[in-house]
Amino acid sequence: MQTFFGSVWWLIVSLGLLVTFHEFGHFWVARRCGVRVLRFSVGFGRPLWKRVGRDGVEYVVAALPLGGYVRMLDEREGEVAPEERDFAFNRKPVWKRIAIVAAGPGANLVLCVALLWAMFAVGKPDYLPLVGRAEGIAAEAGFEPGDRILRIGQTPVPTWTDAGLALVTAAMDRRDVAVEVRAAAGGTAIRDLELSRIPEGVEERRLLSEIGLVRQQLLLPATPRAIRADSPAARAGIEAGDRLLRIGDRDVRSWDEIGAAVQAQAADGQALEVEVERGGERRRLWLTPEWYEDDAGGARWILGLDPPQGEAAYDTTLEHGVVDALPAAVAETWRLTRETFGMLARMVDGRASLKNISGPISIAQYANSSAQLGLAWFLNFLALLSLSLAVMNLLPIPVLDGGHLLYYLIELIKGSPLSERAVMAGQYVGLALLAGLMGLAFYNDILRLVVS
């Protein structure tokens, strides 16, 4: 219940901030272009709070915090007194209308830069891009435990988050990449990852597993926190705090290797030799795994070991000085913008799944989890969301800012505005497309909840 209310709260905070900046962009430029603003609303639906300012604008906070709008004087929406027609939006030159419409996404881009500047200035904790284990394609490329990834293609990767995103992006394109590493044995080396070998149809969340790289900090020690009563491990004499070194004929170096070793070697009624370290001494024990079927229909061999608690602490911080943080934020915004448009292109041509489209449920969950990770991670989340809002609004879909910009571009080319009939037809098409996108986003959200 606490997670639910936390998610709702951080969703309201996030969208409230981003929508306010977006609408303020429209508002500010409209006023400077001589357009009379009638209402500035954050949210849709029934007003929860409103007042009329000294400037004559009605300021509103409405009940549904999933958007907002700026209502301007416009002859297409009602009768305008003759003495006020010069202040109507529709009477302004096309370049002013373009500036007013583009100002919303522009404000979100500026906000993205500001948030990333704050993130870099505060310092975002993360994990070093250290390889803990290499399997499959990565092992064949020569990766070894302890390798530190320096560069993927031409992109420097100071953290594991950067490395993971770069690898998954290349894997979606099935594009081979050269990875520069500082080898565990010393010196630098180039490892060529043949990502074109990844089979088609692999889900994106499994691409990193298909590559075969596991970060070092994920490798918890093979030391159980507790032993379940009347379990195979308890009957064999394994104790909490013992470090497992070997199961059957497989060496065990980390907790996640225990399950794989057991599933690969266990058989009904067959005992496995287990080597453990206890108090600095090595001991050999024998245990017989049990077959277990859970309520969800899954089945596996178990030993009765509880995993060690916690997760490895962050071991690096992505941080710049207050001055240096600004160019870093601009560069990061440019990089994220390229990647966002690249992801849209991949979804259009089928290289990326439409499951990547998220709705308010997923946004609320991401907002809550990033807020729990600390200020820098929350600033990073807000920056990504602000950029996404800017890009989404620039899509050439009628009813969105990008659709209006498309109308004005056509007007510039043909020398006159589109007919009211054409505009209305476009609005209906835009509403249908927007409803479809929202439906897909909600479907993906619900599917994630069911699967998880």
Short mmCIF file of C-alpha atoms in Angstrom, two decimals:
data_model
loop_
_atom_site.label_atom_id
_atom_site.label_comp_id
_atom_site.label_asym_id
_atom_site.label_seq_id
_atom_site.Cartn_x
_atom_site.Cartn_y
_atom_site.Cartn_z
CA MET A 1 0.00 0.00 0.00
CA GLN A 2 2.88 2.35 0.80
CA THR A 3 4.35 1.67 -2.65
CA PHE A 4 0.99 2.47 -4.27
CA PHE A 5 0.57 5.82 -2.54
CA GLY A 6 4.23 6.65 -3.11
CA SER A 7 3.84 5.95 -6.83
CA VAL A 8 0.73 8.13 -7.05
CA TRP A 9 2.40 10.97 -5.17
CA TRP A 10 5.57 10.98 -7.26
CA LEU A 11 3.52 10.71 -10.48
CA ILE A 12 1.59 13.85 -9.50
CA VAL A 13 4.81 15.67 -8.56
CA SER A 14 6.57 14.64 -11.79
CA LEU A 15 3.77 15.37 -14.23
CA GLY A 16 2.78 18.54 -12.39
CA LEU A 17 6.29 19.96 -12.74
CA LEU A 18 6.76 18.94 -16.38
CA VAL A 19 3.30 19.99 -17.55
CA THR A 20 3.65 23.36 -15.80
CA PHE A 21 6.93 24.04 -17.62
CA HIS A 22 5.47 22.88 -20.94
CA GLU A 23 2.42 25.11 -20.70
CA PHE A 24 4.48 28.00 -19.37
CA GLY A 25 6.51 27.84 -22.59
CA HIS A 26 3.33 28.35 -24.64
CA PHE A 27 2.12 31.03 -22.20
CA TRP A 28 5.34 33.05 -22.10
CA VAL A 29 5.89 33.16 -25.86
CA ALA A 30 2.19 33.86 -26.56
CA ARG A 31 2.27 36.90 -24.30
CA ARG A 32 5.43 38.19 -26.01
CA CYS A 33 3.83 37.69 -29.41
CA GLY A 34 0.88 39.87 -28.41
CA VAL A 35 -1.69 37.08 -27.94
CA ARG A 36 -4.19 37.42 -25.10
CA VAL A 37 -4.15 34.37 -22.81
CA LEU A 38 -7.49 33.54 -21.20
CA ARG A 39 -6.65 30.48 -19.08
CA PHE A 40 -3.52 28.66 -17.87
CA SER A 41 -4.52 25.19 -16.64
CA VAL A 42 -2.40 22.45 -15.12
CA GLY A 43 -4.53 19.31 -15.42
CA PHE A 44 -7.87 18.61 -17.07
CA GLY A 45 -11.42 18.33 -15.79
CA ARG A 46 -13.03 19.93 -12.75
CA PRO A 47 -10.97 22.78 -11.26
CA LEU A 48 -9.63 22.08 -7.77
CA TRP A 49 -8.27 25.62 -7.45
CA LYS A 50 -8.52 28.72 -9.60
CA ARG A 51 -8.04 32.46 -9.44
CA VAL A 52 -7.86 35.37 -11.85
CA GLY A 53 -4.55 37.20 -11.80
CA ARG A 54 -3.91 40.90 -12.23
CA ASP A 55 -3.06 40.17 -15.86
CA GLY A 56 -6.62 38.95 -16.44
CA VAL A 57 -5.55 35.30 -16.90
CA GLU A 58 -7.50 32.59 -15.10
CA TYR A 59 -5.03 30.23 -13.41
CA VAL A 60 -6.38 26.72 -12.75
CA VAL A 61 -5.24 23.49 -11.12
CA ALA A 62 -7.60 20.74 -12.30
CA ALA A 63 -8.43 17.27 -11.04
CA LEU A 64 -6.79 15.08 -13.74
CA PRO A 65 -3.01 15.72 -13.65
CA LEU A 66 -2.22 14.05 -16.99
CA GLY A 67 -1.72 17.21 -19.01
CA GLY A 68 -2.67 20.85 -19.23
CA TYR A 69 -3.47 23.62 -21.67
CA VAL A 70 -3.23 27.35 -22.37
CA ARG A 71 -6.45 28.85 -23.77
CA MET A 72 -5.84 31.87 -25.96
CA LEU A 73 -8.16 34.37 -27.59
CA ASP A 74 -9.10 32.81 -30.94
CA GLU A 75 -11.88 33.61 -33.40
CA ARG A 76 -12.22 29.92 -34.25
CA GLU A 77 -13.34 29.16 -30.71
CA GLY A 78 -15.83 31.96 -30.18
CA GLU A 79 -16.80 35.47 -31.11
CA VAL A 80 -14.12 38.11 -30.54
CA ALA A 81 -14.91 41.79 -30.13
CA PRO A 82 -13.58 43.93 -33.03
CA GLU A 83 -11.29 45.93 -30.73
CA GLU A 84 -9.63 42.70 -29.48
CA ARG A 85 -9.07 40.93 -32.81
CA ASP A 86 -5.46 42.08 -32.99
CA PHE A 87 -4.85 40.02 -29.83
CA ALA A 88 -6.34 36.79 -31.28
CA PHE A 89 -4.04 33.84 -31.94
CA ASN A 90 -5.46 33.15 -35.39
CA ARG A 91 -4.74 36.74 -36.51
CA LYS A 92 -1.00 36.47 -35.83
CA PRO A 93 1.55 35.83 -38.60
CA VAL A 94 2.36 32.18 -39.17
CA TRP A 95 5.90 32.53 -37.77
CA LYS A 96 4.48 33.79 -34.46
CA ARG A 97 2.04 30.89 -34.29
CA ILE A 98 4.92 28.49 -34.97
CA ALA A 99 6.94 30.07 -32.16
CA ILE A 100 4.04 29.83 -29.70
CA VAL A 101 3.34 26.16 -30.49
CA ALA A 102 7.03 25.14 -30.51
CA ALA A 103 7.62 26.88 -27.18
CA GLY A 104 5.99 24.04 -25.18
CA PRO A 105 8.38 21.29 -26.35
CA GLY A 106 11.18 23.86 -26.25
CA ALA A 107 10.50 24.53 -22.58
CA ASN A 108 10.72 20.81 -21.85
CA LEU A 109 14.08 20.62 -23.63
CA VAL A 110 15.38 23.55 -21.57
CA LEU A 111 14.06 21.86 -18.43
CA CYS A 112 15.80 18.61 -19.43
CA VAL A 113 19.13 20.45 -19.66
CA ALA A 114 18.52 22.14 -16.30
CA LEU A 115 17.64 18.87 -14.58
CA LEU A 116 20.68 17.09 -16.01
CA TRP A 117 22.86 20.02 -14.93
CA ALA A 118 21.50 19.64 -11.39
CA MET A 119 22.04 15.86 -11.56
CA PHE A 120 25.68 16.25 -12.61
CA ALA A 121 26.25 18.94 -9.98
CA VAL A 122 24.73 16.78 -7.21
CA GLY A 123 26.47 13.62 -8.46
CA LYS A 124 24.63 10.46 -9.53
CA PRO A 125 25.90 7.30 -7.80
CA ASP A 126 26.28 4.27 -10.05
CA TYR A 127 28.32 1.12 -10.63
CA LEU A 128 31.65 0.93 -12.42
CA PRO A 129 31.47 -0.96 -15.74
CA LEU A 130 33.36 -3.98 -14.38
CA VAL A 131 32.78 -7.45 -15.80
CA GLY A 132 32.02 -10.06 -13.17
CA ARG A 133 31.41 -12.98 -15.50
CA ALA A 134 31.44 -13.53 -19.26
CA GLU A 135 29.46 -16.21 -21.05
CA GLY A 136 28.39 -17.04 -24.59
CA ILE A 137 29.13 -14.29 -27.11
CA ALA A 138 31.04 -12.21 -24.54
CA ALA A 139 33.25 -15.13 -23.49
CA GLU A 140 34.01 -15.95 -27.14
CA ALA A 141 35.00 -12.29 -27.65
CA GLY A 142 37.60 -12.70 -24.92
CA PHE A 143 35.97 -10.87 -22.01
CA GLU A 144 37.29 -11.92 -18.62
CA PRO A 145 36.23 -11.24 -15.02
CA GLY A 146 37.73 -7.95 -13.89
CA ASP A 147 37.72 -6.30 -17.33
CA ARG A 148 36.66 -2.65 -17.10
CA ILE A 149 34.68 -1.43 -20.10
CA LEU A 150 36.00 1.93 -21.32
CA ARG A 151 34.31 2.50 -24.65
CA ILE A 152 31.61 0.82 -26.76
CA GLY A 153 32.13 1.74 -30.39
CA GLN A 154 32.98 5.43 -30.21
CA THR A 155 30.96 6.04 -27.01
CA PRO A 156 32.77 6.38 -23.64
CA VAL A 157 30.95 4.51 -20.86
CA PRO A 158 31.85 5.77 -17.37
CA THR A 159 29.18 3.65 -15.62
CA TRP A 160 27.51 0.29 -15.99
CA THR A 161 24.20 2.04 -16.78
CA ASP A 162 25.83 3.69 -19.81
CA ALA A 163 27.45 0.42 -20.87
CA GLY A 164 24.18 -1.51 -20.58
CA LEU A 165 22.21 1.01 -22.64
CA ALA A 166 24.86 1.12 -25.37
CA LEU A 167 25.06 -2.68 -25.56
CA VAL A 168 21.28 -3.18 -25.64
CA THR A 169 20.92 -0.52 -28.36
CA ALA A 170 23.53 -2.24 -30.52
CA ALA A 171 21.94 -5.63 -29.82
CA MET A 172 18.51 -4.38 -30.98
CA ASP A 173 20.15 -3.42 -34.29
CA ARG A 174 22.03 -6.76 -34.36
CA ARG A 175 25.13 -4.64 -34.94
CA ASP A 176 28.61 -5.94 -34.14
CA VAL A 177 30.57 -3.58 -31.89
CA ALA A 178 34.17 -3.16 -30.81
CA VAL A 179 34.50 -2.74 -27.04
CA GLU A 180 37.60 -1.20 -25.54
CA VAL A 181 38.45 -2.53 -22.09
CA ARG A 182 41.13 -2.15 -19.48
CA ALA A 183 41.99 -5.81 -19.08
CA ALA A 184 42.11 -7.43 -15.67
CA ALA A 185 45.65 -8.57 -16.48
CA GLY A 186 46.70 -5.00 -17.32
CA GLY A 187 46.77 -2.82 -20.42
CA THR A 188 43.93 -2.06 -22.82
CA ALA A 189 42.39 -4.36 -25.37
CA ILE A 190 39.61 -4.45 -27.96
CA ARG A 191 36.93 -7.13 -27.65
CA ASP A 192 34.75 -7.61 -30.75
CA LEU A 193 31.19 -8.50 -29.80
CA GLU A 194 29.35 -10.27 -32.65
CA LEU A 195 25.86 -9.11 -31.73
CA SER A 196 24.61 -10.02 -35.21
CA ARG A 197 24.59 -13.61 -33.94
CA ILE A 198 21.78 -12.95 -31.46
CA PRO A 199 18.69 -14.80 -32.76
CA GLU A 200 15.67 -12.84 -33.90
CA GLY A 201 12.72 -12.79 -31.54
CA VAL A 202 14.74 -12.46 -28.33
CA GLU A 203 12.91 -10.12 -25.92
CA GLU A 204 14.71 -6.86 -25.27
CA ARG A 205 14.86 -7.44 -21.53
CA ARG A 206 16.91 -10.60 -22.26
CA LEU A 207 19.38 -9.02 -24.70
CA LEU A 208 22.03 -8.34 -22.06
CA SER A 209 21.77 -11.96 -20.92
CA GLU A 210 22.17 -13.09 -24.54
CA ILE A 211 25.34 -11.01 -24.81
CA GLY A 212 26.62 -12.82 -21.74
CA LEU A 213 28.02 -9.98 -19.62
CA VAL A 214 27.26 -9.82 -15.89
CA ARG A 215 28.45 -6.85 -13.89
CA GLN A 216 30.81 -7.60 -11.06
CA GLN A 217 28.64 -5.97 -8.40
CA LEU A 218 25.78 -8.41 -9.09
CA LEU A 219 27.90 -11.35 -8.04
CA LEU A 220 26.94 -11.84 -4.42
CA PRO A 221 29.10 -14.29 -2.48
CA ALA A 222 27.98 -17.92 -2.51
CA THR A 223 27.30 -17.72 1.23
CA PRO A 224 23.75 -18.50 2.42
CA ARG A 225 22.20 -16.16 4.95
CA ALA A 226 20.20 -19.00 6.50
CA ILE A 227 19.45 -22.69 6.02
CA ARG A 228 15.80 -23.75 5.87
CA ALA A 229 14.74 -26.38 8.39
CA ASP A 230 14.43 -29.96 7.14
CA SER A 231 15.94 -29.05 3.77
CA PRO A 232 18.57 -30.96 1.76
CA ALA A 233 21.21 -28.42 2.87
CA ALA A 234 20.27 -28.79 6.54
CA ARG A 235 20.37 -32.59 6.38
CA ALA A 236 23.78 -32.43 4.68
CA GLY A 237 25.20 -30.30 7.50
CA ILE A 238 25.61 -27.01 5.63
CA GLU A 239 25.46 -24.03 7.99
CA ALA A 240 24.62 -20.36 7.55
CA GLY A 241 27.83 -18.50 6.70
CA ASP A 242 29.45 -21.43 4.90
CA ARG A 243 30.93 -20.39 1.55
CA LEU A 244 30.11 -22.87 -1.22
CA LEU A 245 33.13 -23.51 -3.44
CA ARG A 246 32.06 -26.44 -5.58
CA ILE A 247 28.88 -28.41 -6.40
CA GLY A 248 29.43 -31.72 -8.19
CA ASP A 249 32.01 -31.07 -10.88
CA ARG A 250 31.32 -27.30 -11.12
CA ASP A 251 33.21 -24.54 -9.33
CA VAL A 252 31.01 -21.92 -7.68
CA ARG A 253 32.26 -18.32 -7.53
CA SER A 254 29.05 -16.40 -6.82
CA TRP A 255 25.52 -16.93 -5.52
CA ASP A 256 23.85 -16.97 -8.94
CA GLU A 257 26.02 -19.89 -10.06
CA ILE A 258 24.60 -22.18 -7.36
CA GLY A 259 21.23 -22.59 -9.05
CA ALA A 260 22.74 -23.27 -12.47
CA ALA A 261 25.12 -25.90 -11.05
CA VAL A 262 22.29 -27.68 -9.21
CA GLN A 263 19.82 -27.65 -12.13
CA ALA A 264 22.48 -28.97 -14.53
CA GLN A 265 23.60 -31.89 -12.34
CA ALA A 266 20.73 -32.90 -10.05
CA ALA A 267 18.87 -36.14 -10.68
CA ASP A 268 16.20 -37.95 -8.69
CA GLY A 269 17.76 -39.64 -5.65
CA GLN A 270 21.31 -38.79 -6.68
CA ALA A 271 23.61 -37.11 -4.13
CA LEU A 272 26.01 -34.34 -5.11
CA GLU A 273 29.35 -33.68 -3.48
CA VAL A 274 29.53 -30.13 -2.16
CA GLU A 275 32.73 -28.41 -1.07
CA VAL A 276 32.34 -25.57 1.44
CA GLU A 277 34.66 -23.27 3.36
CA ARG A 278 33.93 -22.83 7.07
CA GLY A 279 36.19 -20.96 9.45
CA GLY A 280 39.06 -21.01 6.95
CA GLU A 281 38.82 -24.80 6.49
CA ARG A 282 37.48 -26.70 3.48
CA ARG A 283 34.92 -29.47 4.03
CA ARG A 284 33.30 -31.97 1.70
CA LEU A 285 29.65 -32.81 2.23
CA TRP A 286 27.02 -34.80 0.36
CA LEU A 287 23.47 -33.63 -0.29
CA THR A 288 20.51 -34.77 -2.36
CA PRO A 289 18.51 -31.94 -3.98
CA GLU A 290 14.71 -32.00 -3.77
CA TRP A 291 12.28 -31.46 -6.67
CA TYR A 292 10.00 -28.51 -5.94
CA GLU A 293 6.87 -27.32 -7.76
CA ASP A 294 5.51 -23.86 -6.94
CA ASP A 295 1.93 -22.52 -7.16
CA ALA A 296 2.64 -20.80 -10.47
CA GLY A 297 3.44 -24.12 -12.16
CA GLY A 298 7.21 -23.73 -12.08
CA ALA A 299 9.45 -26.59 -11.02
CA ARG A 300 13.13 -26.90 -10.11
CA TRP A 301 15.67 -28.63 -7.89
CA ILE A 302 16.24 -26.87 -4.56
CA LEU A 303 18.76 -27.07 -1.71
CA GLY A 304 17.00 -24.93 0.92
CA LEU A 305 19.46 -22.02 1.02
CA ASP A 306 18.41 -18.41 1.67
CA PRO A 307 20.43 -15.86 -0.35
CA PRO A 308 22.67 -13.26 1.26
CA GLN A 309 20.94 -9.96 1.96
CA GLY A 310 21.42 -6.66 0.24
CA GLU A 311 23.09 -5.50 -2.91
CA ALA A 312 26.57 -4.23 -3.61
CA ALA A 313 27.04 -0.56 -2.78
CA TYR A 314 27.58 1.95 -5.56
CA ASP A 315 31.26 2.32 -6.32
CA THR A 316 31.41 5.41 -8.54
CA THR A 317 29.70 8.78 -8.91
CA LEU A 318 28.91 10.57 -12.16
CA GLU A 319 29.68 14.14 -11.14
CA HIS A 320 30.90 17.45 -12.57
CA GLY A 321 31.61 20.85 -11.09
CA VAL A 322 28.88 23.48 -11.25
CA VAL A 323 30.44 25.10 -14.34
CA ASP A 324 31.46 21.90 -16.15
CA ALA A 325 28.03 20.39 -15.48
CA LEU A 326 26.38 22.70 -18.03
CA PRO A 327 28.19 21.54 -21.20
CA ALA A 328 27.92 17.97 -19.90
CA ALA A 329 24.14 18.43 -19.52
CA VAL A 330 23.82 19.87 -23.04
CA ALA A 331 25.83 16.98 -24.51
CA GLU A 332 23.79 14.44 -22.56
CA THR A 333 20.51 16.02 -23.72
CA TRP A 334 21.69 15.82 -27.32
CA ARG A 335 22.70 12.18 -26.89
CA LEU A 336 19.40 11.25 -25.26
CA THR A 337 17.46 13.08 -27.99
CA ARG A 338 19.28 11.10 -30.69
CA GLU A 339 18.62 7.85 -28.85
CA THR A 340 14.93 8.69 -28.32
CA PHE A 341 14.35 9.36 -32.02
CA GLY A 342 16.41 6.25 -32.79
CA MET A 343 14.14 4.17 -30.55
CA LEU A 344 11.05 5.60 -32.28
CA ALA A 345 12.54 4.60 -35.65
CA ARG A 346 13.24 1.10 -34.33
CA MET A 347 9.66 0.71 -33.15
CA VAL A 348 8.39 1.82 -36.56
CA ASP A 349 10.54 -0.64 -38.52
CA GLY A 350 10.13 -3.49 -36.04
CA ARG A 351 13.65 -3.65 -34.56
CA ALA A 352 12.24 -2.58 -31.17
CA SER A 353 9.04 -3.79 -29.56
CA LEU A 354 5.98 -1.58 -29.07
CA LYS A 355 6.10 -2.84 -25.47
CA ASN A 356 8.56 0.01 -24.88
CA ILE A 357 5.62 2.44 -24.89
CA SER A 358 4.73 3.13 -21.26
CA GLY A 359 1.64 4.66 -19.70
CA PRO A 360 0.92 6.40 -16.40
CA ILE A 361 1.13 3.20 -14.33
CA SER A 362 4.70 2.49 -15.41
CA ILE A 363 5.65 6.16 -15.15
CA ALA A 364 4.32 6.21 -11.57
CA GLN A 365 6.35 3.10 -10.69
CA TYR A 366 9.53 4.52 -12.24
CA ALA A 367 8.97 7.85 -10.47
CA ASN A 368 8.61 6.14 -7.09
CA SER A 369 11.60 3.82 -7.54
CA SER A 370 13.88 6.63 -8.75
CA ALA A 371 12.80 8.84 -5.84
CA GLN A 372 13.78 6.03 -3.46
CA LEU A 373 17.25 5.86 -5.06
CA GLY A 374 17.99 9.47 -4.17
CA LEU A 375 17.85 13.00 -5.52
CA ALA A 376 20.26 12.52 -8.44
CA TRP A 377 18.40 9.47 -9.78
CA PHE A 378 15.07 11.31 -9.48
CA LEU A 379 16.50 14.31 -11.35
CA ASN A 380 17.69 11.92 -14.07
CA PHE A 381 14.21 10.38 -14.29
CA LEU A 382 12.57 13.82 -14.54
CA ALA A 383 15.02 14.84 -17.29
CA LEU A 384 14.21 11.71 -19.32
CA LEU A 385 10.48 12.25 -18.81
CA SER A 386 10.74 15.91 -19.81
CA LEU A 387 12.62 14.97 -22.97
CA SER A 388 10.04 12.26 -23.75
CA LEU A 389 7.23 14.81 -23.34
CA ALA A 390 9.00 17.18 -25.74
CA VAL A 391 9.56 14.47 -28.36
CA MET A 392 6.04 13.07 -28.06
CA ASN A 393 4.52 16.53 -28.54
CA LEU A 394 6.65 17.09 -31.65
CA LEU A 395 5.23 14.02 -33.40
CA PRO A 396 3.28 15.15 -36.50
CA ILE A 397 -0.06 14.01 -35.08
CA PRO A 398 -2.95 16.50 -35.23
CA VAL A 399 -4.07 17.66 -31.72
CA LEU A 400 -0.40 17.50 -30.62
CA ASP A 401 2.00 20.43 -31.01
CA GLY A 402 3.75 18.63 -33.85
CA GLY A 403 0.44 18.35 -35.73
CA HIS A 404 -0.15 22.10 -35.46
CA LEU A 405 3.40 22.75 -36.64
CA LEU A 406 2.67 20.51 -39.64
CA TYR A 407 -0.40 22.64 -40.44
CA TYR A 408 1.67 25.82 -40.30
CA LEU A 409 4.39 24.31 -42.49
CA ILE A 410 1.75 23.48 -45.10
CA GLU A 411 0.42 27.04 -44.76
CA LEU A 412 3.92 28.42 -45.42
CA ILE A 413 4.26 26.26 -48.53
CA LYS A 414 0.83 26.92 -50.04
CA GLY A 415 0.60 30.54 -48.95
CA SER A 416 -2.73 30.24 -47.10
CA PRO A 417 -4.13 28.37 -44.09
CA LEU A 418 -5.68 24.92 -44.46
CA SER A 419 -9.44 24.89 -44.79
CA GLU A 420 -11.46 24.43 -41.63
CA ARG A 421 -12.76 21.14 -43.05
CA ALA A 422 -9.22 19.80 -43.55
CA VAL A 423 -8.23 20.88 -40.04
CA MET A 424 -11.28 19.19 -38.50
CA ALA A 425 -10.58 15.98 -40.45
CA GLY A 426 -7.02 16.03 -39.17
CA GLN A 427 -8.23 16.55 -35.61
CA TYR A 428 -10.41 13.44 -35.80
CA VAL A 429 -7.53 11.39 -37.22
CA GLY A 430 -5.23 12.76 -34.52
CA LEU A 431 -7.68 11.92 -31.74
CA ALA A 432 -7.98 8.36 -33.08
CA LEU A 433 -4.19 7.95 -33.22
CA LEU A 434 -3.77 9.44 -29.76
CA ALA A 435 -6.47 7.16 -28.35
CA GLY A 436 -4.71 4.19 -29.93
CA LEU A 437 -1.35 5.17 -28.41
CA MET A 438 -2.93 5.66 -24.99
CA GLY A 439 -4.70 2.33 -25.25
CA LEU A 440 -1.45 0.58 -26.17
CA ALA A 441 0.36 2.30 -23.28
CA PHE A 442 -2.30 1.18 -20.77
CA TYR A 443 -2.24 -2.35 -22.23
CA ASN A 444 1.55 -2.52 -21.81
CA ASP A 445 1.24 -1.21 -18.24
CA ILE A 446 -1.32 -3.84 -17.29
CA LEU A 447 0.65 -6.59 -19.02
CA ARG A 448 3.76 -5.63 -17.03
CA LEU A 449 1.77 -5.80 -13.80
CA VAL A 450 0.38 -9.24 -14.67
CA VAL A 451 3.73 -10.66 -15.80
CA SER A 452 5.64 -9.27 -12.84
#
